[in-house]
Coordinates of C-alpha atoms in Angstrom, one line a residue:
Chain A
M4 CA 75.5 107.5 116.5
A5 CA 72.1 107.0 116.6
Q6 CA 70.7 103.5 116.2
I7 CA 69.3 102.7 112.9
Y8 CA 68.2 99.0 113.2
D9 CA 66.8 97.4 116.3
R10 CA 67.9 93.9 115.1
V11 CA 70.2 92.8 112.3
A12 CA 70.5 89.3 111.1
L13 CA 73.6 88.2 109.4
I14 CA 73.2 85.0 107.2
G15 CA 76.6 83.6 106.7
L16 CA 79.6 84.3 109.4
G17 CA 82.5 84.4 107.2
H18 CA 85.1 87.3 106.7
I19 CA 82.7 89.9 105.8
A20 CA 79.9 89.1 108.0
S21 CA 82.4 89.2 111.2
S22 CA 84.0 92.3 110.2
M23 CA 80.5 93.8 109.7
S24 CA 79.6 92.6 113.3
H25 CA 82.7 94.1 114.8
A26 CA 82.2 97.3 112.8
M27 CA 78.4 97.7 113.7
R28 CA 79.4 97.4 117.1
R29 CA 82.1 99.9 117.0
A30 CA 79.6 102.2 115.6
G31 CA 76.9 101.4 118.1
M32 CA 74.3 101.9 115.3
V33 CA 72.3 98.6 115.8
G34 CA 70.6 96.9 118.7
E35 CA 71.1 93.1 118.5
I36 CA 73.0 91.2 116.1
V37 CA 72.0 87.7 115.3
G38 CA 73.7 85.3 113.5
Y39 CA 73.6 82.1 111.4
A40 CA 76.0 79.9 109.4
R41 CA 75.1 76.7 107.7
S42 CA 78.2 75.0 109.2
A43 CA 77.8 73.9 112.9
E44 CA 81.6 74.4 113.3
T45 CA 81.3 77.8 112.2
R46 CA 78.2 78.7 114.4
E47 CA 80.4 77.1 117.4
I48 CA 83.3 79.5 116.7
A49 CA 81.0 82.4 116.5
S50 CA 79.3 81.6 119.9
A51 CA 82.6 81.0 121.6
I52 CA 84.1 84.1 120.6
G53 CA 80.9 86.1 121.0
L54 CA 80.8 87.4 117.6
C55 CA 77.2 88.0 117.7
D56 CA 74.7 88.7 120.3
R57 CA 72.8 85.4 119.5
V58 CA 73.8 82.5 117.1
V59 CA 71.0 80.5 116.1
D60 CA 70.6 77.3 114.4
S61 CA 68.5 78.1 111.3
A62 CA 68.4 81.0 108.7
S63 CA 64.5 81.3 109.4
D64 CA 65.0 81.8 113.1
A65 CA 67.6 84.4 112.5
V66 CA 65.6 86.7 110.2
A67 CA 62.5 86.5 112.7
D68 CA 61.7 90.0 113.5
A69 CA 65.1 91.3 112.1
D70 CA 64.7 94.9 110.7
L71 CA 67.8 94.2 108.4
V72 CA 68.9 91.0 106.9
V73 CA 72.3 90.7 105.3
L74 CA 73.0 87.8 103.1
C75 CA 76.7 87.1 103.5
V76 CA 77.0 83.9 101.6
P77 CA 78.6 83.0 98.3
V78 CA 76.6 84.4 95.4
G79 CA 75.8 80.7 94.3
A80 CA 73.9 80.0 97.6
M81 CA 72.1 83.3 97.7
E82 CA 68.8 81.9 95.9
A83 CA 68.7 78.9 98.3
V84 CA 68.9 81.2 101.3
A85 CA 66.4 83.6 99.9
R86 CA 63.9 81.0 99.2
E87 CA 64.2 79.5 102.8
I88 CA 64.0 83.0 104.5
G89 CA 61.3 84.5 102.5
P90 CA 58.1 83.3 104.4
A91 CA 59.9 84.2 107.8
L92 CA 60.9 88.0 106.9
K93 CA 59.1 90.7 108.9
A94 CA 56.9 93.1 107.0
G95 CA 58.9 96.3 106.5
A96 CA 62.2 94.7 107.0
T97 CA 65.0 95.3 104.6
V98 CA 67.1 92.6 103.0
S99 CA 70.5 93.2 101.7
D100 CA 73.9 91.3 100.5
V101 CA 77.4 91.7 100.2
G102 CA 78.0 89.9 96.9
S103 CA 80.6 90.6 94.7
V104 CA 78.3 90.4 91.7
K105 CA 75.1 92.3 91.6
C106 CA 72.8 91.6 88.6
A107 CA 72.9 87.7 89.2
V108 CA 72.1 88.2 92.9
I109 CA 69.0 90.4 92.1
D110 CA 67.6 87.8 89.8
A111 CA 68.4 85.0 92.3
V112 CA 67.0 86.8 95.3
G113 CA 64.5 89.2 94.3
P114 CA 61.6 87.0 93.4
H115 CA 61.7 85.1 96.9
L116 CA 60.9 88.2 98.8
P117 CA 57.5 88.9 99.7
E118 CA 55.5 92.2 99.3
G119 CA 56.4 94.8 101.8
V120 CA 60.0 93.6 102.3
H121 CA 62.6 96.1 101.0
F122 CA 65.6 94.7 98.8
V123 CA 68.7 96.9 98.8
P124 CA 71.6 94.9 97.3
A125 CA 75.0 96.3 98.1
H126 CA 78.6 95.2 97.8
P127 CA 81.5 96.3 100.2
L128 CA 84.9 96.4 98.2
A129 CA 86.9 95.5 101.0
G130 CA 88.5 92.1 102.0
T131 CA 91.5 90.3 102.6
E132 CA 92.8 86.8 101.7
H133 CA 91.5 85.3 104.9
S134 CA 88.0 83.8 105.6
G135 CA 86.0 82.5 108.6
P136 CA 84.3 83.9 111.6
R137 CA 87.5 84.7 113.4
S138 CA 89.2 86.8 110.5
G139 CA 87.0 90.0 110.7
F140 CA 88.2 93.0 112.0
A141 CA 86.1 96.4 112.7
E142 CA 88.3 98.5 110.5
L143 CA 88.0 96.4 107.4
F144 CA 85.5 99.0 105.7
D145 CA 87.2 102.2 106.9
N146 CA 87.7 104.4 103.7
R147 CA 86.9 101.8 101.4
Y148 CA 84.0 102.1 99.0
T149 CA 80.6 100.2 99.5
I150 CA 78.5 100.3 96.4
I151 CA 74.7 100.2 96.8
T152 CA 72.7 99.0 93.8
P153 CA 68.9 99.8 94.4
V154 CA 66.5 97.8 92.4
K155 CA 63.7 99.4 90.4
D156 CA 61.3 99.7 93.3
S157 CA 63.8 99.9 96.3
D158 CA 62.3 102.3 98.9
P159 CA 64.4 105.5 99.1
V160 CA 64.2 105.4 103.2
A161 CA 65.5 101.9 103.1
V162 CA 68.4 102.9 100.8
A163 CA 69.0 105.8 103.0
Q164 CA 69.2 103.7 106.1
L165 CA 71.6 101.0 104.7
D166 CA 73.9 104.0 103.3
A167 CA 73.9 105.2 106.8
L168 CA 74.8 102.0 108.2
W169 CA 77.7 101.5 105.9
Q170 CA 79.1 105.0 106.4
G171 CA 78.7 104.2 110.3
M172 CA 80.9 101.3 109.8
G173 CA 83.5 103.5 108.2
A174 CA 82.9 102.9 104.4
L175 CA 82.5 105.3 101.6
T176 CA 79.3 104.7 99.7
E177 CA 78.2 105.1 96.4
I178 CA 74.9 104.3 94.6
M179 CA 75.2 102.7 91.3
D180 CA 73.0 100.4 88.9
A181 CA 73.8 96.8 89.2
E182 CA 74.7 96.5 85.4
R183 CA 77.4 99.3 85.8
H184 CA 78.6 97.8 88.9
D185 CA 79.3 94.1 87.3
R186 CA 81.0 95.9 84.3
V187 CA 83.3 97.9 86.6
L188 CA 84.1 95.1 88.9
A189 CA 85.0 92.9 86.1
V190 CA 87.8 95.3 85.2
T191 CA 88.9 96.2 88.8
S192 CA 88.5 92.9 90.6
H193 CA 87.3 89.8 88.6
T194 CA 89.6 89.7 85.8
P195 CA 92.6 90.7 87.9
H196 CA 91.8 87.9 90.1
L197 CA 91.6 85.3 87.4
I198 CA 94.8 86.5 86.0
A199 CA 96.6 86.2 89.6
Y200 CA 95.0 82.6 90.0
T201 CA 96.5 81.6 86.6
M202 CA 99.8 83.1 87.3
V203 CA 100.3 81.3 90.5
G204 CA 99.0 78.1 89.0
V205 CA 101.7 78.3 86.3
A206 CA 104.3 78.9 89.0
D207 CA 102.8 75.9 90.8
D208 CA 103.2 73.7 87.7
L209 CA 106.8 74.7 87.5
G210 CA 107.0 74.3 91.2
R211 CA 107.6 70.5 90.8
V212 CA 111.1 71.7 89.6
S213 CA 111.7 74.9 91.6
E214 CA 109.2 75.2 94.4
S215 CA 111.8 76.6 96.9
E216 CA 112.8 79.2 94.7
V217 CA 109.5 80.4 93.5
I218 CA 108.5 80.9 97.3
K219 CA 112.0 82.3 98.3
Y220 CA 112.3 84.8 95.5
S221 CA 108.8 85.9 95.4
A222 CA 109.4 89.5 96.6
T223 CA 109.5 90.5 92.9
G224 CA 106.1 90.9 91.7
F225 CA 104.9 87.2 92.4
R226 CA 103.9 87.5 96.0
D227 CA 101.3 90.2 95.2
F228 CA 99.6 87.9 92.9
T229 CA 99.7 85.2 95.4
R230 CA 97.8 87.2 98.1
I231 CA 95.1 87.8 95.4
A232 CA 95.2 84.1 94.4
A233 CA 94.7 83.0 98.0
S234 CA 91.1 84.2 98.3
D235 CA 88.2 82.0 98.9
P236 CA 87.8 79.6 96.0
T237 CA 83.9 79.1 96.5
M238 CA 83.2 82.7 96.5
W239 CA 85.5 83.2 93.3
R240 CA 84.1 80.3 91.5
D241 CA 80.6 81.8 92.0
V242 CA 81.8 85.4 90.9
F243 CA 82.9 83.9 87.6
L244 CA 80.0 81.8 86.9
N245 CA 77.7 84.9 87.7
N246 CA 79.5 87.7 86.0
K247 CA 80.3 85.6 82.9
E248 CA 79.8 88.0 80.0
A249 CA 81.5 91.1 81.8
T250 CA 84.7 88.8 82.7
L251 CA 84.9 87.3 79.4
E252 CA 84.6 90.7 77.5
I253 CA 87.5 92.2 79.7
L254 CA 89.5 88.9 79.3
G255 CA 89.3 89.1 75.6
R256 CA 90.6 92.6 75.6
F257 CA 93.4 91.5 78.0
T258 CA 94.4 88.6 75.7
E259 CA 94.5 90.9 72.6
E260 CA 96.9 93.4 74.6
L261 CA 99.0 90.7 76.0
F262 CA 99.6 89.1 72.4
A263 CA 100.6 92.6 71.4
L264 CA 103.2 92.9 74.0
Q265 CA 104.3 89.5 73.4
R266 CA 104.8 90.1 69.9
A267 CA 106.7 93.2 70.6
I268 CA 109.2 91.3 72.9
R269 CA 109.6 88.6 70.1
R270 CA 110.3 91.3 67.6
G271 CA 112.5 93.2 69.9
D272 CA 110.4 96.3 69.5
G273 CA 111.5 98.4 72.7
D274 CA 109.5 101.5 71.7
H275 CA 106.3 99.7 71.9
L276 CA 107.0 98.1 75.2
H277 CA 108.4 101.4 76.6
D278 CA 105.4 103.5 75.5
Y279 CA 103.0 101.0 77.1
F280 CA 105.0 100.8 80.4
T281 CA 104.9 104.6 80.7
R282 CA 101.3 105.3 80.4
T283 CA 100.3 102.8 83.0
R284 CA 102.3 104.8 85.8
A285 CA 99.9 107.6 85.9
I286 CA 96.7 105.1 86.9
R287 CA 99.1 104.5 90.0
R288 CA 99.3 107.9 91.0
G289 CA 95.7 108.5 90.8
I290 CA 95.0 105.5 93.2
I291 CA 97.5 107.0 95.8
E292 CA 95.8 110.5 95.6
A293 CA 92.5 109.0 96.1
G294 CA 93.5 107.4 99.3
Q295 CA 93.1 103.9 98.2
D296 CA 96.6 102.7 98.7
T297 CA 99.8 103.7 100.4
D298 CA 102.8 105.0 98.8
A299 CA 105.1 103.6 101.4
P300 CA 108.0 101.3 100.6
N301 CA 106.7 97.5 100.6
F302 CA 103.5 98.7 101.3
G303 CA 104.6 99.5 104.8
R304 CA 105.5 95.8 105.1
A305 CA 108.1 95.3 107.9
P306 CA 110.9 93.1 106.0
G307 CA 111.1 89.6 107.7
R308 CA 107.9 90.1 109.9
K309 CA 105.9 86.9 109.8
D310 CA 102.8 88.5 111.5
Chain B
M3 CA 131.6 95.2 111.0
A4 CA 135.1 95.0 109.2
Q5 CA 135.7 97.1 106.2
I6 CA 135.7 94.9 103.0
Y7 CA 136.5 97.5 100.4
D8 CA 138.1 100.9 100.6
R9 CA 136.4 102.5 97.8
V10 CA 133.3 101.6 96.1
A11 CA 131.8 103.3 92.9
L12 CA 128.3 103.3 91.9
I13 CA 127.6 103.7 88.2
G14 CA 124.0 105.0 87.9
L15 CA 122.3 106.6 90.9
G16 CA 118.7 105.6 91.0
H17 CA 116.8 103.6 93.4
I18 CA 119.0 100.4 93.8
A19 CA 122.4 102.4 93.9
S20 CA 120.9 105.1 96.4
S21 CA 119.6 102.3 98.7
M22 CA 122.9 100.6 98.5
S23 CA 124.7 103.8 99.5
H24 CA 122.5 104.1 102.5
A25 CA 122.6 100.3 103.3
M26 CA 126.8 100.4 103.0
R27 CA 127.1 103.3 105.4
R28 CA 124.6 101.6 107.8
A29 CA 126.9 98.5 107.8
G30 CA 130.1 100.6 107.9
M31 CA 131.9 98.0 105.6
V32 CA 133.1 100.6 103.2
G33 CA 135.6 103.3 103.1
E34 CA 134.7 105.9 100.5
I35 CA 131.7 105.8 98.0
V36 CA 132.1 107.6 94.7
G37 CA 129.0 108.0 92.5
Y38 CA 128.3 108.8 88.9
A39 CA 125.1 109.3 86.8
R40 CA 124.6 110.2 83.3
S41 CA 122.2 112.8 84.0
A42 CA 123.5 115.9 85.5
E43 CA 120.2 116.4 87.4
T44 CA 120.6 113.3 89.2
R45 CA 124.1 113.9 89.7
E46 CA 123.3 117.3 91.4
I47 CA 120.6 115.8 93.5
A48 CA 122.9 113.2 94.7
S49 CA 125.3 115.7 95.7
A50 CA 122.9 118.1 97.4
I51 CA 121.6 115.2 99.5
G52 CA 125.0 113.8 100.3
L53 CA 124.3 110.4 98.8
C54 CA 127.7 109.6 98.1
D55 CA 131.1 110.8 99.6
R56 CA 131.9 112.1 96.1
V57 CA 129.8 112.6 93.0
V58 CA 132.0 112.7 89.7
D59 CA 131.4 113.8 86.2
S60 CA 132.4 110.6 84.3
A61 CA 132.2 106.9 84.7
S62 CA 136.0 106.5 84.2
D63 CA 136.6 109.3 87.1
A64 CA 134.4 107.1 89.2
V65 CA 136.0 103.9 88.8
A66 CA 139.5 105.1 89.2
D67 CA 141.2 103.3 92.3
A68 CA 137.8 101.7 93.1
D69 CA 137.9 98.3 94.8
L70 CA 134.5 97.5 93.8
V71 CA 132.6 98.9 90.8
V72 CA 128.6 98.2 90.8
L73 CA 126.7 99.0 87.6
C74 CA 123.4 100.1 88.5
V75 CA 122.1 101.1 85.2
P76 CA 119.4 99.5 83.0
V77 CA 120.4 96.3 81.4
G78 CA 120.4 97.7 78.0
A79 CA 123.0 100.5 78.9
M80 CA 125.4 97.9 80.6
E81 CA 127.6 97.5 77.6
A82 CA 128.3 101.0 76.7
V83 CA 129.2 101.7 80.5
A84 CA 131.4 98.6 80.6
R85 CA 133.2 99.7 77.3
E86 CA 133.7 103.0 78.8
I87 CA 135.2 102.1 82.1
G88 CA 137.2 99.1 81.2
P89 CA 140.5 100.9 80.6
A90 CA 140.1 102.8 83.7
L91 CA 139.6 99.9 85.9
K92 CA 142.2 99.1 88.8
A93 CA 144.0 95.7 88.5
G94 CA 142.4 93.4 91.1
A95 CA 139.2 95.3 91.4
T96 CA 135.7 93.6 91.4
V97 CA 133.0 94.5 89.0
S98 CA 129.5 93.7 89.8
D99 CA 126.1 94.8 88.8
V100 CA 122.2 94.7 89.9
G101 CA 120.6 93.9 86.6
S102 CA 117.5 91.9 86.8
V103 CA 118.5 89.5 83.7
K104 CA 122.0 87.9 84.3
C105 CA 122.9 86.1 80.9
A106 CA 122.7 89.1 78.8
V107 CA 124.5 91.4 81.2
I108 CA 127.3 88.7 81.5
D109 CA 127.5 88.7 77.5
A110 CA 127.3 92.4 77.5
V111 CA 129.9 93.4 80.3
G112 CA 132.4 90.5 80.3
P113 CA 134.1 91.3 77.2
H114 CA 134.9 94.7 78.2
L115 CA 136.6 93.9 81.4
P116 CA 140.4 93.5 81.2
E117 CA 142.5 90.8 82.7
G118 CA 143.0 90.7 86.3
V119 CA 139.6 92.4 86.9
H120 CA 137.1 89.9 88.8
F121 CA 133.6 89.9 87.3
V122 CA 130.8 88.9 89.8
P123 CA 127.2 89.6 88.8
A124 CA 124.5 89.9 91.3
H125 CA 120.8 90.7 91.5
P126 CA 119.1 92.2 94.5
L127 CA 115.5 91.0 94.6
A128 CA 114.2 94.1 96.3
G129 CA 112.8 97.3 94.9
T130 CA 109.6 99.5 95.1
E131 CA 107.9 101.2 92.4
H132 CA 109.8 104.2 92.9
S133 CA 113.1 105.6 91.2
G134 CA 115.8 108.1 91.2
P135 CA 118.5 109.2 93.6
R136 CA 116.0 110.2 96.5
S137 CA 113.9 107.2 96.5
G138 CA 116.7 104.8 98.2
F139 CA 116.6 103.7 101.9
A140 CA 118.8 101.7 103.9
E141 CA 116.3 98.8 104.9
L142 CA 115.4 98.0 101.1
F143 CA 117.6 94.8 101.2
D144 CA 116.8 93.7 104.7
N145 CA 115.7 90.1 104.6
R146 CA 115.5 89.9 100.8
Y147 CA 117.3 87.6 98.6
T148 CA 120.3 88.7 96.6
I149 CA 121.4 86.2 94.1
I150 CA 125.0 86.2 93.1
T151 CA 125.8 84.5 89.8
P152 CA 129.5 84.0 89.2
V153 CA 130.9 83.6 85.9
K154 CA 133.1 80.6 85.0
D155 CA 136.3 82.2 86.1
S156 CA 135.1 84.4 88.9
D157 CA 137.6 84.5 91.8
P158 CA 136.3 82.8 94.9
V159 CA 137.7 85.4 97.2
A160 CA 136.1 88.3 95.1
V161 CA 132.5 86.2 95.1
A162 CA 133.1 85.9 99.0
Q163 CA 133.8 89.6 99.6
L164 CA 130.7 90.7 97.4
D165 CA 128.6 88.0 99.3
A166 CA 129.8 89.6 102.7
L167 CA 129.1 93.1 101.5
W168 CA 125.4 91.9 100.5
Q169 CA 124.9 90.2 103.9
G170 CA 126.2 93.3 105.4
M171 CA 123.5 95.4 103.6
G172 CA 120.9 93.0 105.2
A173 CA 120.2 90.7 102.4
L174 CA 120.0 86.9 102.4
T175 CA 122.4 85.5 99.5
E176 CA 122.3 82.8 97.1
I177 CA 124.6 81.5 94.5
M178 CA 123.2 80.4 91.4
D179 CA 124.1 80.0 87.8
A180 CA 123.0 82.8 85.4
E181 CA 120.9 80.5 83.2
R182 CA 118.8 79.2 86.3
H183 CA 118.4 82.7 87.6
D184 CA 117.0 83.9 84.2
R185 CA 114.4 81.2 84.2
V186 CA 113.5 81.3 87.9
L187 CA 112.9 85.3 87.6
A188 CA 110.9 84.8 84.4
V189 CA 108.2 83.1 86.6
T190 CA 108.7 85.0 89.7
S191 CA 109.0 88.5 88.3
H192 CA 109.2 89.1 84.5
T193 CA 106.0 87.4 83.5
P194 CA 104.0 88.9 86.5
H195 CA 105.3 92.4 85.5
L196 CA 104.3 92.0 81.9
I197 CA 100.8 90.8 83.0
A198 CA 100.1 93.7 85.5
Y199 CA 101.4 95.9 82.8
T200 CA 98.7 94.5 80.3
M201 CA 95.9 94.3 82.8
V202 CA 96.3 98.1 83.9
G203 CA 96.8 98.8 80.3
V204 CA 93.3 97.3 79.5
A205 CA 91.9 99.4 82.5
D206 CA 93.4 102.5 81.1
D207 CA 91.7 102.1 77.7
L208 CA 88.4 101.7 79.4
G209 CA 89.4 104.5 81.7
R210 CA 88.2 106.9 79.1
V211 CA 84.7 105.7 80.2
S212 CA 85.0 105.2 83.6
E213 CA 88.3 106.5 85.0
S214 CA 87.1 107.6 88.3
E215 CA 85.4 104.4 89.0
V216 CA 88.7 102.3 88.1
I217 CA 90.6 104.2 90.5
K218 CA 88.0 104.6 93.4
Y219 CA 87.4 100.9 93.2
S220 CA 90.7 99.7 93.0
A221 CA 91.0 98.3 96.3
T222 CA 89.8 94.7 95.1
G223 CA 92.6 93.4 93.4
F224 CA 93.5 96.0 90.7
R225 CA 95.6 98.2 93.0
D226 CA 98.0 95.4 93.4
F227 CA 98.8 95.3 89.9
T228 CA 99.0 99.2 89.6
R229 CA 101.9 99.1 92.1
I230 CA 103.8 96.5 89.9
A231 CA 103.0 98.3 86.7
A232 CA 104.3 101.5 88.0
S233 CA 107.9 100.3 88.0
D234 CA 110.4 102.3 85.9
P235 CA 109.7 101.8 82.1
T236 CA 113.1 101.7 80.9
M237 CA 114.3 99.1 83.3
W238 CA 111.5 96.7 82.5
R239 CA 111.7 97.4 78.6
D240 CA 115.4 96.1 78.9
V241 CA 114.3 93.1 80.9
F242 CA 111.8 91.9 78.6
L243 CA 114.4 92.5 75.7
N244 CA 117.1 90.7 77.4
N245 CA 115.2 87.7 78.9
K246 CA 113.2 86.8 75.7
E247 CA 113.3 83.2 75.6
A248 CA 112.5 82.7 79.2
T249 CA 109.7 85.2 79.4
L250 CA 108.1 84.1 76.1
E251 CA 108.2 80.5 77.3
I252 CA 106.3 81.3 80.8
L253 CA 103.8 83.4 78.7
G254 CA 103.0 80.5 76.5
R255 CA 102.2 78.4 79.6
F256 CA 100.2 81.2 81.2
T257 CA 98.1 81.8 78.1
E258 CA 97.3 78.1 77.8
E259 CA 96.1 78.1 81.4
L260 CA 94.2 81.3 81.0
F261 CA 92.4 79.9 77.9
A262 CA 91.4 76.6 79.9
L263 CA 90.0 78.9 82.7
Q264 CA 88.1 80.9 80.3
R265 CA 86.6 78.1 78.7
A266 CA 85.6 76.9 82.2
I267 CA 83.9 80.1 82.7
R268 CA 82.1 80.2 79.4
R269 CA 81.0 76.5 79.8
G270 CA 80.1 77.2 83.4
D271 CA 82.4 74.4 84.7
G272 CA 82.5 75.4 88.5
D273 CA 84.3 72.4 89.4
H274 CA 87.4 73.1 87.5
L275 CA 87.3 76.9 88.6
H276 CA 87.0 75.6 92.3
D277 CA 89.9 73.1 91.8
Y278 CA 92.3 75.4 90.2
F279 CA 91.5 78.2 93.1
T280 CA 92.2 75.7 95.6
R281 CA 95.6 74.6 94.8
T282 CA 97.0 78.2 94.5
R283 CA 96.2 79.0 98.0
A284 CA 99.2 76.7 99.4
I285 CA 101.8 78.7 97.6
R286 CA 100.6 81.7 99.6
R287 CA 101.3 80.0 102.9
G288 CA 104.8 79.0 101.7
I289 CA 105.7 82.6 101.2
I290 CA 104.4 83.8 104.7
E291 CA 106.2 81.0 106.3
A292 CA 109.5 82.1 104.4
G293 CA 109.2 85.6 105.9
Q294 CA 108.8 87.0 102.4
D295 CA 105.4 88.8 103.2
T296 CA 103.4 89.8 106.0
D297 CA 100.1 88.1 106.6
A298 CA 98.6 91.4 108.2
P299 CA 95.3 92.6 106.8
N300 CA 95.7 94.9 103.9
F301 CA 99.6 94.0 104.1
G302 CA 99.7 96.3 106.9
R303 CA 98.2 99.2 105.2
A304 CA 96.6 101.8 107.1
P305 CA 93.2 102.7 105.4
G306 CA 93.1 106.0 104.1
R307 CA 96.7 107.1 104.8
K308 CA 98.1 108.6 101.8
D309 CA 101.8 108.6 102.8

């Protein structure tokens, strides 16, 4: 593929940034990849495994002469990074990010970017429960959506270039406004994560009594919650603090529905339960048809493999 | 392996029964497998695909001369089946089941079994979201637990034989009393299922507005809920109606914890959220170490495969 950016700076070298580095190299669409992480240990690992072409010791050094700067830090750390790099950005550069929340990131980052720098926020809907610079892999974004949420004055050419980069990394892309993104993600991601964390927390409380049982007998629904609830705590704290309104609204609806089902159980109302459980099957079929999950038994898990 | 039972009768020919048939044949531990299902269509499919050695038209015919009878019907249908087959059971036969709830099944089935018939309830902790006679496969139970919950007067030899059969089908087995089983499963399975159904229901309500988005952007937590919430509605209705007390108790704890997290979000209490999200990671590691899930990215899902 044709080269889109001569130099890309990744600020933060965790799971998404390290996957981007592998995916950008696979695509051959960028010249040099420069990386920076706040933690010296992370920088050392990134250097040791050759994750970037260069790993530097400050965010400002990383963005110098970069054509694209991608902020891959937790949402709560975006403002400080933007303030630091603002003066060092090259005129005409594009600044993007990979935050799971978009309105709050736009409010935090936008004011620190100088005139002549293009701001094109984005959010790749991909990830595993792993973190750190060693956890990335080139295939992470393949056939997964990346949502690009241009701001009011985003330059169309800058948007098109970032779109092409994400497609080159294997992603399907969508353009959406930031408010809509935050509402949709509150349903498909933020609230499910909070609920999974809660369920695992409840089991952990009971675990004092029956820890081994909860783990041994997890292949019954529970283990899928534990995967979700093993995600990075800092990232998720920042998501909830920064998409507060939309998450609280969905949580309110969730609690309402849950109480209705709880009441049906208490009163022995089997019809209510059966009707509810029937209509949720259709959504599953839609997801498989859309290629966003596999229908293979056990998700294609090989029983007993510990890999 | 040595043959344990000359004739096994499967009552109900859905996902678990069809997997048992394949797994028993793989193990070579039983002579003849006789099957019965209430639905004529299911019986026809089972005959057409050779699922059993014989498919018969009544439960009583199926159990005649059977050494092991396994009730593979929804929990709410167990009593009627037990009443029907009781008089036709061979002296010395073992009756078992695969219900997800054990106390209620013991209460429903036990009284209908004649003297001289051994009752050994069991519950294989395995399954996918698929159902019906075509959905079974021999590997379903491999390295998954099957919990055997003997009743007060279960014959030790009958328990040992059933234990050997499940091990022959690939399962790890555990003996546990029925009350404990129901409490542990309320945590690891029943409450997680109810919560997943609820979350998918909430998304479905909002789906009138944004259906395609909920499906397209599901690879972010939500799709794992949809798999759980695609399970058989009748089976799950019966689980909740028959493990009411334990499920309601866990639901009460869940709601309490969820409200505490919701309050932390509203008040912006990041420390509370971060602490909570940190301790849930350890449980995940335990599950992977116990061989009950894979640590592979995306559960080993191949991105974009629709199989």
